[in-house]
XYZ file of C-alpha atoms in Angstrom:
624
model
C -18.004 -23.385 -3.131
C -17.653 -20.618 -5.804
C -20.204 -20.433 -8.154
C -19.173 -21.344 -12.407
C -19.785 -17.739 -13.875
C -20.378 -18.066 -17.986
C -17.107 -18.845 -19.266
C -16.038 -18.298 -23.085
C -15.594 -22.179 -23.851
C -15.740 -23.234 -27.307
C -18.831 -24.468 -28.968
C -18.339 -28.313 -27.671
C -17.364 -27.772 -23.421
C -16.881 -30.256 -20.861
C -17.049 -29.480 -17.355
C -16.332 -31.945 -14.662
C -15.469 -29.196 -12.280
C -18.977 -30.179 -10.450
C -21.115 -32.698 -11.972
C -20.178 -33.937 -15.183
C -21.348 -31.991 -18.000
C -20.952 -31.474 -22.074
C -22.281 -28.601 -23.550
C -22.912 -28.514 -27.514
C -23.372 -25.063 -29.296
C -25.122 -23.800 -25.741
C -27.339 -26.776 -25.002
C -26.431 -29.661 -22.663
C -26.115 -33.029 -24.140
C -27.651 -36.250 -22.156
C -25.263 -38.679 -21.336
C -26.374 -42.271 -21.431
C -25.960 -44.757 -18.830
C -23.739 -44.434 -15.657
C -21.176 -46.563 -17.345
C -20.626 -43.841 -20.600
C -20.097 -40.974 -17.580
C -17.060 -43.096 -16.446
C -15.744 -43.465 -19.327
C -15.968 -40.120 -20.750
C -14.705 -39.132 -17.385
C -11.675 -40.800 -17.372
C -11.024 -39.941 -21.064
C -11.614 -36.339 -19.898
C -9.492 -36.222 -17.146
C -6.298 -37.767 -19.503
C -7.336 -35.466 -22.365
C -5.107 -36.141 -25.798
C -3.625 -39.151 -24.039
C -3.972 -42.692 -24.628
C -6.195 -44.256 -21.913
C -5.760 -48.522 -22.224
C -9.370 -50.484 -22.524
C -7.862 -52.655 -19.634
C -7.714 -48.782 -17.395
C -11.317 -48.225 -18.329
C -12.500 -51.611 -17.700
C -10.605 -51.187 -14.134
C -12.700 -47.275 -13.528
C -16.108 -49.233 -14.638
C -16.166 -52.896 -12.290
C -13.272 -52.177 -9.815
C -11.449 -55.453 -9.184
C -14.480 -57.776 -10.185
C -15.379 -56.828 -13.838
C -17.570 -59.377 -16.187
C -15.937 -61.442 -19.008
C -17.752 -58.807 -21.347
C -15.555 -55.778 -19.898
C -13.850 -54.808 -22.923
C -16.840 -55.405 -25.191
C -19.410 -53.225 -23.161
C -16.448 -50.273 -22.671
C -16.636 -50.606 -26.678
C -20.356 -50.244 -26.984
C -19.725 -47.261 -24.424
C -17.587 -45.237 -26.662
C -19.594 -46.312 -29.257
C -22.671 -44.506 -27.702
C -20.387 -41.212 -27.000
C -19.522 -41.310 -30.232
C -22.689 -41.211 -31.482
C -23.674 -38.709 -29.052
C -21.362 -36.156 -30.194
C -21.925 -37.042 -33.961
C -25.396 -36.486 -33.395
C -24.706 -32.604 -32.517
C -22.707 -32.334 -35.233
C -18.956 -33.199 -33.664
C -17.185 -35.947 -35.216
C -13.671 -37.596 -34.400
C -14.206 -36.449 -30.197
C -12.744 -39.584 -29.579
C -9.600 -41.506 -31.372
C -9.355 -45.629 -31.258
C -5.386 -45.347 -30.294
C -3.978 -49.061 -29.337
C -4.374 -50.417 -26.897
C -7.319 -48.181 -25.906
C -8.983 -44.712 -26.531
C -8.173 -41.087 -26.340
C -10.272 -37.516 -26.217
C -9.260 -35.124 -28.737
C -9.414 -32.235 -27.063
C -8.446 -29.551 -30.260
C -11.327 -27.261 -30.729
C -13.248 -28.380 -27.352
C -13.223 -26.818 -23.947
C -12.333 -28.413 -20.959
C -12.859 -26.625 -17.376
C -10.044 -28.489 -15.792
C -7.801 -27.662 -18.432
C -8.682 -23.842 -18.139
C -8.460 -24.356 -14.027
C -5.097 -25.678 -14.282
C -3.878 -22.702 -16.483
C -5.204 -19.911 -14.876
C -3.332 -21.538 -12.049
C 0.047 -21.752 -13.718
C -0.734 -18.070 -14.820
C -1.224 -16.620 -11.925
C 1.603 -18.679 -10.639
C 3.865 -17.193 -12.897
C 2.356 -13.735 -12.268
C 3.440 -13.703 -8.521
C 6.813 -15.131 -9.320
C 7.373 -12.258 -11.488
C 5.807 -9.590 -8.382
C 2.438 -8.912 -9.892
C 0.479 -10.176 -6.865
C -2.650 -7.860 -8.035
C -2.993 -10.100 -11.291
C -2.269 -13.243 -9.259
C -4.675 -12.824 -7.234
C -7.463 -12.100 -10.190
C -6.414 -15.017 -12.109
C -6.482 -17.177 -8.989
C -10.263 -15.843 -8.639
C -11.315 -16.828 -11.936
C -9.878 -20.419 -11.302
C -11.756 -21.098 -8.838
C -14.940 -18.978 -9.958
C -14.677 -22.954 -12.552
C -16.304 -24.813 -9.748
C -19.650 -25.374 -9.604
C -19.310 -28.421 -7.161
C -18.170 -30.949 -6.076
C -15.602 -32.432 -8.735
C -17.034 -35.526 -10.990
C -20.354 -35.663 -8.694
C -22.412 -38.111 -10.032
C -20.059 -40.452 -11.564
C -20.346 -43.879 -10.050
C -16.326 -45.376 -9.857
C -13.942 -45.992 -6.738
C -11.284 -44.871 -9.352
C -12.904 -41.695 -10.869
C -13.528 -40.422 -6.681
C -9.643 -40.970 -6.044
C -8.796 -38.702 -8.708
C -11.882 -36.308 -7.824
C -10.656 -36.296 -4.223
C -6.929 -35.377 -5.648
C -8.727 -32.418 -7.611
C -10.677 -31.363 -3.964
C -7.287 -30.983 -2.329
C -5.888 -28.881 -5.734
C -8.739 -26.285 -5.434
C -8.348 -26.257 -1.197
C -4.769 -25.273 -1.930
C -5.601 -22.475 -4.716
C -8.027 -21.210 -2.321
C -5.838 -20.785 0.483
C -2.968 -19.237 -2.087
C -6.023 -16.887 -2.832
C -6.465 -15.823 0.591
C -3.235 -15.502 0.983
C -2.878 -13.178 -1.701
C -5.693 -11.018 -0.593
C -3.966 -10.627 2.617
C -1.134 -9.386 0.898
C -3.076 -6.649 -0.731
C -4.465 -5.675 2.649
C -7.460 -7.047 2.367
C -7.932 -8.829 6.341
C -11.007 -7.445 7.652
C -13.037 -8.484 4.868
C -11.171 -12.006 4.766
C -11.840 -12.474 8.407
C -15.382 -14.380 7.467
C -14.486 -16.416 4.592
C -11.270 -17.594 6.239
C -13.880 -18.114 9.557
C -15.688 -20.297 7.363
C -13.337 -22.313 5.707
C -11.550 -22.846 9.026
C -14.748 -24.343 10.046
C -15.127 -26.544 7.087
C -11.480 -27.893 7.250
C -10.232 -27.264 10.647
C -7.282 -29.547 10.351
C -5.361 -27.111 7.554
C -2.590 -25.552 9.220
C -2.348 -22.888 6.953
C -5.511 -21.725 6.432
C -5.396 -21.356 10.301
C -2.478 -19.607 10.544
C -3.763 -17.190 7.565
C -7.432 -16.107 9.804
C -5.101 -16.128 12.721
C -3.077 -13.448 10.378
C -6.181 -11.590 9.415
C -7.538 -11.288 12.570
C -4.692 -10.094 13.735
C -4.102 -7.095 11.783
C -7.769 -6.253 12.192
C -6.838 -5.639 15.433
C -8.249 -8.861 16.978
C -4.852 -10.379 18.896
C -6.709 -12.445 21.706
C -8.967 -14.362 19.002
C -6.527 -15.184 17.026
C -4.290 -16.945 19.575
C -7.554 -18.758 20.519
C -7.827 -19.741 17.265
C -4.401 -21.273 17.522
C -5.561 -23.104 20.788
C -8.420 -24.570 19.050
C -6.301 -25.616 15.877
C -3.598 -27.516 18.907
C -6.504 -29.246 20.619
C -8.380 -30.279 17.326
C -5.000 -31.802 16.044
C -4.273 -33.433 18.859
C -7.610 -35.013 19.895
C -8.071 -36.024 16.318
C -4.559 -36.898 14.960
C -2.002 -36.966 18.090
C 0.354 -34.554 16.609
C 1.261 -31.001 17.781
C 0.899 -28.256 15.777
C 3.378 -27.822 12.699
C 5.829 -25.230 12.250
C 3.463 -22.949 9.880
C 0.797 -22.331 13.129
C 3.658 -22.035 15.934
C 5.597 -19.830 13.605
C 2.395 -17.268 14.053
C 1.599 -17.794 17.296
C 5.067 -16.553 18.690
C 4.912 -13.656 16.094
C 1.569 -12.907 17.812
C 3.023 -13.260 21.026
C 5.945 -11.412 20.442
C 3.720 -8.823 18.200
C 6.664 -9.041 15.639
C 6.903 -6.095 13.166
C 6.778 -8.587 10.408
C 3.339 -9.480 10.560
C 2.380 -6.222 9.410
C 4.962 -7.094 6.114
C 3.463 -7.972 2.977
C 4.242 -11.856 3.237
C 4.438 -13.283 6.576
C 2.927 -16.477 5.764
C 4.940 -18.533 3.523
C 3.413 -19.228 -0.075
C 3.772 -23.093 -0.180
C 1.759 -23.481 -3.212
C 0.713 -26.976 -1.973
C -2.049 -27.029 -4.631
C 0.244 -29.347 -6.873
C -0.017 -32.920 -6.308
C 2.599 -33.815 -9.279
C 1.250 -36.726 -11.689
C 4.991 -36.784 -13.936
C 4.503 -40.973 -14.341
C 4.668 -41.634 -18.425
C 2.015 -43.542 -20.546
C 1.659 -47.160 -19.800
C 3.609 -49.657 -22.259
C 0.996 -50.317 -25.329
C -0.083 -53.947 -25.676
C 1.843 -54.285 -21.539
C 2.073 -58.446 -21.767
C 2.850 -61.317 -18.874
C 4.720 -60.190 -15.907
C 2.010 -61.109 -13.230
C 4.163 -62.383 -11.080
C 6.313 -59.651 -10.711
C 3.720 -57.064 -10.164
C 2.176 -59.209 -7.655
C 5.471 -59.399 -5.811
C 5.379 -55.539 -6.652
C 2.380 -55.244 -4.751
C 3.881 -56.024 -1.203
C 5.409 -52.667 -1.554
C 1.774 -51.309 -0.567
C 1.401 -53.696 2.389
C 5.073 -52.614 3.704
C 3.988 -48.699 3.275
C -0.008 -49.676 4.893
C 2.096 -51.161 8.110
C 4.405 -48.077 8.430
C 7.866 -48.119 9.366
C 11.067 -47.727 7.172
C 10.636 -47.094 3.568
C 9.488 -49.328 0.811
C 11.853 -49.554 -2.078
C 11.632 -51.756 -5.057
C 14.412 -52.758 -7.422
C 13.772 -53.623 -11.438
C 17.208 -55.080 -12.631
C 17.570 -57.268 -15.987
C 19.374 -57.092 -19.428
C 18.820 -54.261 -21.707
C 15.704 -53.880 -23.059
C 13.839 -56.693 -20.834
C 11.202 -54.572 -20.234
C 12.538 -52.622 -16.651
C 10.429 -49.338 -17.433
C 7.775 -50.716 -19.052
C 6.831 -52.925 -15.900
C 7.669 -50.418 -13.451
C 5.461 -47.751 -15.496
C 2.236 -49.925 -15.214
C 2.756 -50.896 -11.896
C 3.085 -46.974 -10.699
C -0.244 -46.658 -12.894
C -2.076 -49.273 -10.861
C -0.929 -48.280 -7.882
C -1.720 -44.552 -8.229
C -4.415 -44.270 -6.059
C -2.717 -45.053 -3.465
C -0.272 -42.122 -3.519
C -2.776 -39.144 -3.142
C -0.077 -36.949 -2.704
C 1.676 -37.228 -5.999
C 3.799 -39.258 -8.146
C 7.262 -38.219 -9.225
C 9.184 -39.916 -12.147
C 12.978 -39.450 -13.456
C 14.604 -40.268 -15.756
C 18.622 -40.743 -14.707
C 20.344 -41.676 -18.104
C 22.413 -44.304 -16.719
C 23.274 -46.193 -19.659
C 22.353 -43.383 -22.244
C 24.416 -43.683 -25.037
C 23.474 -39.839 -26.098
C 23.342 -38.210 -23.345
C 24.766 -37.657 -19.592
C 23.993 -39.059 -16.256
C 21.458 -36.774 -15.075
C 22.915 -35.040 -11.961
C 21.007 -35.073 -8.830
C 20.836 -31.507 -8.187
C 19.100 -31.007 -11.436
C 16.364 -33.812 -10.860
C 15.986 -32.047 -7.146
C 15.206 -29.623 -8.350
C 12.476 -30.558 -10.626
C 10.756 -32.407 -8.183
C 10.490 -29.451 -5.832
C 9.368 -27.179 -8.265
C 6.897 -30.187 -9.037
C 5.813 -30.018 -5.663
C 4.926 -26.901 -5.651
C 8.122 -24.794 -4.755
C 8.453 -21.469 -6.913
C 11.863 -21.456 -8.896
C 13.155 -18.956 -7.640
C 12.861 -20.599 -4.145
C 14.971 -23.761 -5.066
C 18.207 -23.805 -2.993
C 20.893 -24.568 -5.601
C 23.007 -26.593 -2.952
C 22.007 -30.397 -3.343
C 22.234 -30.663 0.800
C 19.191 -28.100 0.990
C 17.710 -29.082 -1.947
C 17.500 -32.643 0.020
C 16.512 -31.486 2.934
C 13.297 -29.258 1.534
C 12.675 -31.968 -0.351
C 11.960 -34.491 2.778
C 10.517 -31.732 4.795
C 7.551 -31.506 1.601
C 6.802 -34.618 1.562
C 7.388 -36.072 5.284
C 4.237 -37.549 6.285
C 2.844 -37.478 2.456
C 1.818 -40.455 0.342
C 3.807 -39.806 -2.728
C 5.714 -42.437 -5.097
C 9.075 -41.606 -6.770
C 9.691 -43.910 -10.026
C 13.432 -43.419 -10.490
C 14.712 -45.018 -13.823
C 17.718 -46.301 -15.632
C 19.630 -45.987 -12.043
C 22.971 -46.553 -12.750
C 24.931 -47.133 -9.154
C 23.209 -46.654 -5.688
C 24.784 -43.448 -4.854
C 22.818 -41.984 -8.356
C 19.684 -42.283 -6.833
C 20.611 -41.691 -2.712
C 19.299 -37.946 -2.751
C 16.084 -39.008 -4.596
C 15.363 -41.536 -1.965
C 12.702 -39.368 0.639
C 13.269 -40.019 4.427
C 9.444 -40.706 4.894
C 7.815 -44.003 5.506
C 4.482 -43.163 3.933
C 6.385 -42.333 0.475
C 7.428 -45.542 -1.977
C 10.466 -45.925 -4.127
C 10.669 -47.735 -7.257
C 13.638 -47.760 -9.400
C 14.789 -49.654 -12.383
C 18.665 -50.167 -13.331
C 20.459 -53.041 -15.280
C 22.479 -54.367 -12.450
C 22.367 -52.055 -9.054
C 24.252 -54.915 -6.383
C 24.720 -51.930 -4.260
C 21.023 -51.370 -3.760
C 18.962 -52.539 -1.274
C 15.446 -53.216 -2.067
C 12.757 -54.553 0.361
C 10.852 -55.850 -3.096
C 13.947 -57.064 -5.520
C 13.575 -58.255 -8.878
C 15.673 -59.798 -11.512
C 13.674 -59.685 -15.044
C 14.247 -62.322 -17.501
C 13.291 -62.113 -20.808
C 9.997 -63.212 -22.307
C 8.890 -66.992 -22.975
C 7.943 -68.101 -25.665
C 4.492 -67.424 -25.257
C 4.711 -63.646 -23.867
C 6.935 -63.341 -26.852
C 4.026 -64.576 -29.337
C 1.392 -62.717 -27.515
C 3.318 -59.704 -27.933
C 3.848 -59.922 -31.766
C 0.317 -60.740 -32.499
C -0.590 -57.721 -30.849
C 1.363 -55.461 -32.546
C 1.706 -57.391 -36.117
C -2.273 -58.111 -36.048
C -4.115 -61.544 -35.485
C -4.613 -61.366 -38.992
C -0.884 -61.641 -40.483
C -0.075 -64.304 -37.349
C -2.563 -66.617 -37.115
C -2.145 -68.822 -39.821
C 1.765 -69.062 -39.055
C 2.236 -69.745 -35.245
C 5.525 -71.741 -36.247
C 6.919 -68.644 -37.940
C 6.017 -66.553 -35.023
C 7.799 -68.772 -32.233
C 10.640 -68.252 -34.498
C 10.774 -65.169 -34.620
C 10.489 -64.847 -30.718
C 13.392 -66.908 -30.518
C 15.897 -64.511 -32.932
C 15.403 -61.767 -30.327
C 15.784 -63.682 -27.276
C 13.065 -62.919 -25.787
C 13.894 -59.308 -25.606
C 10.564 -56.888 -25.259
C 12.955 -54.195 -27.355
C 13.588 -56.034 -30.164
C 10.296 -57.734 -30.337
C 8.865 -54.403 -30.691
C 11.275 -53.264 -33.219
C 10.956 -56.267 -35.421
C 7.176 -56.118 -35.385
C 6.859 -52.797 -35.746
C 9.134 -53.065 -38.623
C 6.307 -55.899 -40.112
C 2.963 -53.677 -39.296
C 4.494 -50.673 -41.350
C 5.465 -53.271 -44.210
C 2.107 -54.525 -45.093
C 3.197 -56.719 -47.614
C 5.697 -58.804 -45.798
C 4.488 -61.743 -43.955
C 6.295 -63.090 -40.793
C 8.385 -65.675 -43.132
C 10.203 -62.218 -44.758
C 11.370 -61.166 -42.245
C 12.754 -64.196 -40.474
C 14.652 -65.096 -43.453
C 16.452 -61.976 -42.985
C 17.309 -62.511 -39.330
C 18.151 -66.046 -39.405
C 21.599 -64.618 -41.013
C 23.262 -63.969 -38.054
C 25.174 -60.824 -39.588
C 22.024 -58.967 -40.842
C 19.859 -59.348 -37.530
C 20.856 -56.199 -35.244
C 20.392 -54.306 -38.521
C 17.032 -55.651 -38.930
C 15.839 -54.535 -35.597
C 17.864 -51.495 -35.457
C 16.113 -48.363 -35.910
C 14.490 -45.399 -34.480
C 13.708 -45.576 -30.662
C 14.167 -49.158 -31.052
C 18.191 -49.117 -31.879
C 18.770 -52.774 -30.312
C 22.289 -52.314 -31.117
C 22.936 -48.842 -29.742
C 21.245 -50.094 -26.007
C 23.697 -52.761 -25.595
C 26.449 -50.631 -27.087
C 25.606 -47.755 -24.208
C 25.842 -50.678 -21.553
C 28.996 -52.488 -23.545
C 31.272 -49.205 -23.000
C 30.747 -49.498 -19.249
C 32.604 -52.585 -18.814
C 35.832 -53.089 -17.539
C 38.271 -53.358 -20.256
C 38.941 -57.313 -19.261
C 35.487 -58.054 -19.068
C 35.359 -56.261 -22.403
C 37.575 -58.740 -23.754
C 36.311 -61.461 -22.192
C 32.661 -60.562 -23.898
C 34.429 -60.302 -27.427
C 35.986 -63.272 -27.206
C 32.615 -64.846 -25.948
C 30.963 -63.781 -29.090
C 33.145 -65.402 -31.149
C 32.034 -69.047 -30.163
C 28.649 -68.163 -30.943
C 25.132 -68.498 -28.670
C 26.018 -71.262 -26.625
C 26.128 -72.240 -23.469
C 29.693 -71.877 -21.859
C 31.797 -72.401 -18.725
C 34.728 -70.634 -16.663
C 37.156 -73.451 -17.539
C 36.423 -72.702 -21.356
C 36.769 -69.059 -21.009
C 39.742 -69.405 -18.817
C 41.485 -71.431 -22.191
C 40.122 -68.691 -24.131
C 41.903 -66.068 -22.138
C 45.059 -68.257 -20.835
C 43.957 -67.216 -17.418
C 42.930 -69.556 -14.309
C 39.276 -70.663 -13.845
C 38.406 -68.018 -10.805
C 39.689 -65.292 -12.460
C 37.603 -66.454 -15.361
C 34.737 -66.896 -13.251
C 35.169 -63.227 -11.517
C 35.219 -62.056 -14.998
C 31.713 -63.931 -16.396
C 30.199 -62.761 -13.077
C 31.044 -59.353 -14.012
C 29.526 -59.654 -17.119
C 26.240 -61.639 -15.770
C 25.574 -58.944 -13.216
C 25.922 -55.924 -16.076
C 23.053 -58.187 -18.311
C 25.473 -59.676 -20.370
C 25.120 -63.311 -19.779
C 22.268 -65.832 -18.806
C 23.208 -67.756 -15.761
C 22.522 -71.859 -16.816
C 22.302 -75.008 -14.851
C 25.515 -76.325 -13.724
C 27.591 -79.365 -15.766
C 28.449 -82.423 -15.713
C 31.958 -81.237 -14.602
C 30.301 -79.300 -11.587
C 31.248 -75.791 -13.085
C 28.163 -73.047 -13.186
C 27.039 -73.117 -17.027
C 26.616 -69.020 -18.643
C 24.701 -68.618 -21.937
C 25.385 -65.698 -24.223
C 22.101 -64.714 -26.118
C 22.068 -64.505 -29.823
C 21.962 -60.555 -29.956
C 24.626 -59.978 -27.563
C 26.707 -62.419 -29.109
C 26.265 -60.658 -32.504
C 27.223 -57.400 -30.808
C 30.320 -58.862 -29.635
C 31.405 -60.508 -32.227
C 31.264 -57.062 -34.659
C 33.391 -55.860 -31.400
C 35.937 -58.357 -31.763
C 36.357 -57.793 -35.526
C 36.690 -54.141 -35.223
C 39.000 -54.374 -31.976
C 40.797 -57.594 -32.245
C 42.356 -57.634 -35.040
C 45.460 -59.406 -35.521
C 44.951 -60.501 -31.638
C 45.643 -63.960 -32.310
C 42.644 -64.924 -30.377
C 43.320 -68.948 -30.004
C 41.627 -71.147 -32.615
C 38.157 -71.446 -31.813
C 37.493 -75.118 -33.234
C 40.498 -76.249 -30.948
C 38.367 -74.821 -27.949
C 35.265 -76.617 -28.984
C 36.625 -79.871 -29.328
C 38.942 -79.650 -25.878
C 35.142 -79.198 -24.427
C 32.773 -81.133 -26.837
């Protein structure tokens, strides 16, 4: 393990590149209790991000943590905070909802500085300056003092110190590697000796001593270096050697000119394990039962054999992301080898379907392939791609998916990989783990208000609040946009804004806004409809929020109840319409929520007109 040479970090430096440390103005602060290192450690390690109390809670007591979790994380910070303000640094750490982030402006972090000298020299040996890749590799890794977060007592914290083990293994080798390059083998025969010894199951630092010992002129040890590497992998893991190790031993055999070329041994760059998932929902409410049924995906992968995909379908705005999101959070630690996240646009209204060939190729370069290494031909791009990470733990979140064939060349051909994606119908899908979202009851819906709005505005007015649940259907999207709308209007209460949506005209405006454009969402999936089903929605919206049947949207349409049916169907499966008990009269029962029938109805009036769409009382009383 290199030793940490005296680095220029500013006056306030954090180094978790070895035993946790802070440093104030030269002199090493005392962290508290073992609790406070976890803590600061997992606020370090997601520096100017938002890390949720319920996260921290999880990183302190595991699975099993006392009713007093989120009060004791509080008296934690509290104690940091007080830490730092006592050597003069104030504001370290920000109260964010729904948890607590390190402000990293002005401090030094060693696995921030790590992870750029990295991408420097990175970018250095794309561009052909191997000299300065090499010297910026060497000050990476001159960071480490130790072993990563030693010292700081969580299952949680070790996973991600055990991800950071594997990064510095790879820059290592990519250092040796590089050294080679610049002719360095007989002096590299040792070190790569040793860390051969230390890790004989990596194939390519192997195949790099079996290079250096090679050109030093030392043929017959290097192939029994090879023979060794065979018998180790097979005693230990039953598999053969890969094609990095027999790739060398046949140039040895063969003593192939190339070896004596600058690059014989291809630069892999396996130090990234890609971490692309988003931020966890604020304020994530209900859904326990779905990410319970989420969590069989893990047993499938544990038990080997095909791959485990999950399916998130469900209306617009229902909460697909959000719930996929925190489940790929929870379940990070069990994908050591990465997790990859995309975005496909399927129901964007401002922008393209992201093409597959694009998304390729930003996983690859996520996994470590250089740029200007990425085939541009999505067949080879697919095929590198499940050559990388064949036999790796890694979990693709693949979101807004808008057919099956969208997300096909994302899908990896490995068993030990997971596949989550989200879409607002996908029948063509198949999903080992499928799930239909509905929207939130009444109680989710309250839970969720309060949390954004404040106990203190809600508490005296639970009536109010149900109400307003009700007015956006249950819809995670618009609740948000309706109480976000109240917590930057201080001086409305609940009541003010429910008298505005109770008018059924005024209500998408009210929740219309920003990132939360309720009406834009279900316009991007309303344009996707077949022009019949189109009509049939419109038409739909004129009777209001209510629950209907094929036989009265056959009258509406003068068209037979099947291909009524067909058409509701249609409309159910692209989140359109609630599916009801059946009647009376034995006919399935559809609802149209409030919002979406407000959205069709301002279709109907702009596209409609003069239609002479039959009388709508003389529908309601054929079927009252």
């Amino acid at each position: 393990m290199s030793e940490l040479s005296e680095t220029s970090l500013p006056s306030l430096g954090f180094r978790y590149l070895g035993p946790l440390e802070v440093q104030a103005d030269g002199r090493r602060l005392r962290i508290g209790s073992p609790r406070q290192r976890v803590v600061l450690a997992m606020l370090l390690l997601a520096s100017d991000c938002v890390v949720s109390v319920d996260h921290l809670v999880d990183a302190v007591w595991g699975g099993s943590p006392p009713a007093t979790g989120r009060t004791q994380v509080a008296i934690c910070i509290a104690a940091l905070r007080k830490m730092f303000a006592a050597a003069g640094y104030h504001d370290v750490i920000a109260t964010v909802s729904p948890g607590y982030k390190l402000v990293s402006d002005g401090c030094g972090i060693d696995g921030v500085q790590f992870s750029r000298l990295v991408d420097e020299g990175q970018t250095a040996l794309q561009q052909g300056r191997t000299a300065e890749a090499s010297a910026k590799l060497d000050q990476a890794l001159k960071l480490w003092w130790g072993p990563a977060l030693a010292g700081v007592p969580s299952a949680v914290v070790e996973g991600k110190a055990i991800r950071l083990e594997e990064t510095r293994l790879a820059v290592y080798e990519e250092s040796l590697a590089l050294k080679l390059e610049l002719r360095q083998h007989t002096d590299l025969v040792p070190e790569l000796a040793a860390l051969v010894r230390e890790h004989p199951l990596r194939e390519r630092a192997r195949a790099l001593l079996m290079l250096a010992q090679y050109r030093a002129g030392r043929r017959s040890e290097a192939l029994e270096i090879f023979n060794e590497g065979r018998r180790r992998l097979v005693e230990d893991l039953g598999l053969e050697p890969g094609p990095i190790l027999r790739d060398m031993q046949t140039a040895i055999f063969r003593d192939d000119p190339k070896l004596a070329s600058a690059k014989p041994v291809p630069s892999v760059w396996t130090r990234v394990v890609p971490a692309q998932l988003p931020p966890t929902a604020p304020l994530f409410t209900g859904r326990q039962t779905e990410l319970t049924a989420l969590d069989r995906l893990l047993d499938q992968r544990a038990r080997g054999g095909s791959l485990p995909v999950g399916v998130l379908t469900g209306q617009v705005g229902v909460g697909k992301t959000a719930l996929a999101v925190h489940w790929a959070r929870g379940a990070a630690d069990h994908f050591p080898d990465g997790q990859l996240f995309a975005d496909l646009r399927g129901w964007d209204p401002d922008h393209p379907a992201a093409e597959a060939t694009a998304v390729l190729s930003g996983f690859l370069h996520a996994l470590g392939v250089p740029l200007a290494e990425i085939p541009v031909r999505l067949d080879e791009q697919t095929s590198l791609y499940n050559s990388l990470v064949d036999g790796r733990r890694v979990l693709v979140v693949i979101d807004n998916v808008q057919n099956a064939a969208q997300a096909r060349p994302l899908m990896p051909g490995s068993g030990t990989c997971c596949v989550l994606m989200t879409g607002r119908t996908l029948p063509d899908s198949h999903g080992s783990v499928r799930l239909h979202l509905k929207p939130f009851r009444t109680d989710e819906s309250s839970a969720l208000l309060r949390g954004i709005i404040g106990e203190e505005r809600t508490r005296d007015d639970p009536e109010s609040l149900e109400r307003l649940g009700e007015l956006c259907d249950g819809m995670p999207l618009a609740l948000w946009s309706a109480a976000l709308r109240l917590a930057a209007r201080t001086h409305w209460t609940v009541k003010d804004l429910l008298s505005r949506l109770e008018d059924p005209d005024r209500r998408l405006n009210e929740i219309s806004h920003g990132i939360w454009d309720v009406r834009a969402q279900i316009g991007a999936s309303y344009r996707y409809l077949p022009p019949r089903a189109a009509l049939v929605l419109r038409r739909l919206g004129s009777l209001g929020s209510c629950d209907v049947t094929p036989r009265m949207t056959a009258t509406l349409l003068d068209c037979g109840p099947a291909e009524a049916e067909d058409l509701m169907e249609q409309l159910h499966e692209a989140g359109f319409l609630e599916v009801a008990a059946r009647g009376q009269d034995g006919y399935r029962r559809y609802r149209l929520p409030g919002l979406f029938a407000q959205y069709a109805r301002e279709r109907g009036r702009t596209e409609d007109v003069g239609d002479g769409v039959k009388s709508l009382a003389l529908v309601r009383a054929q079927f009252a």
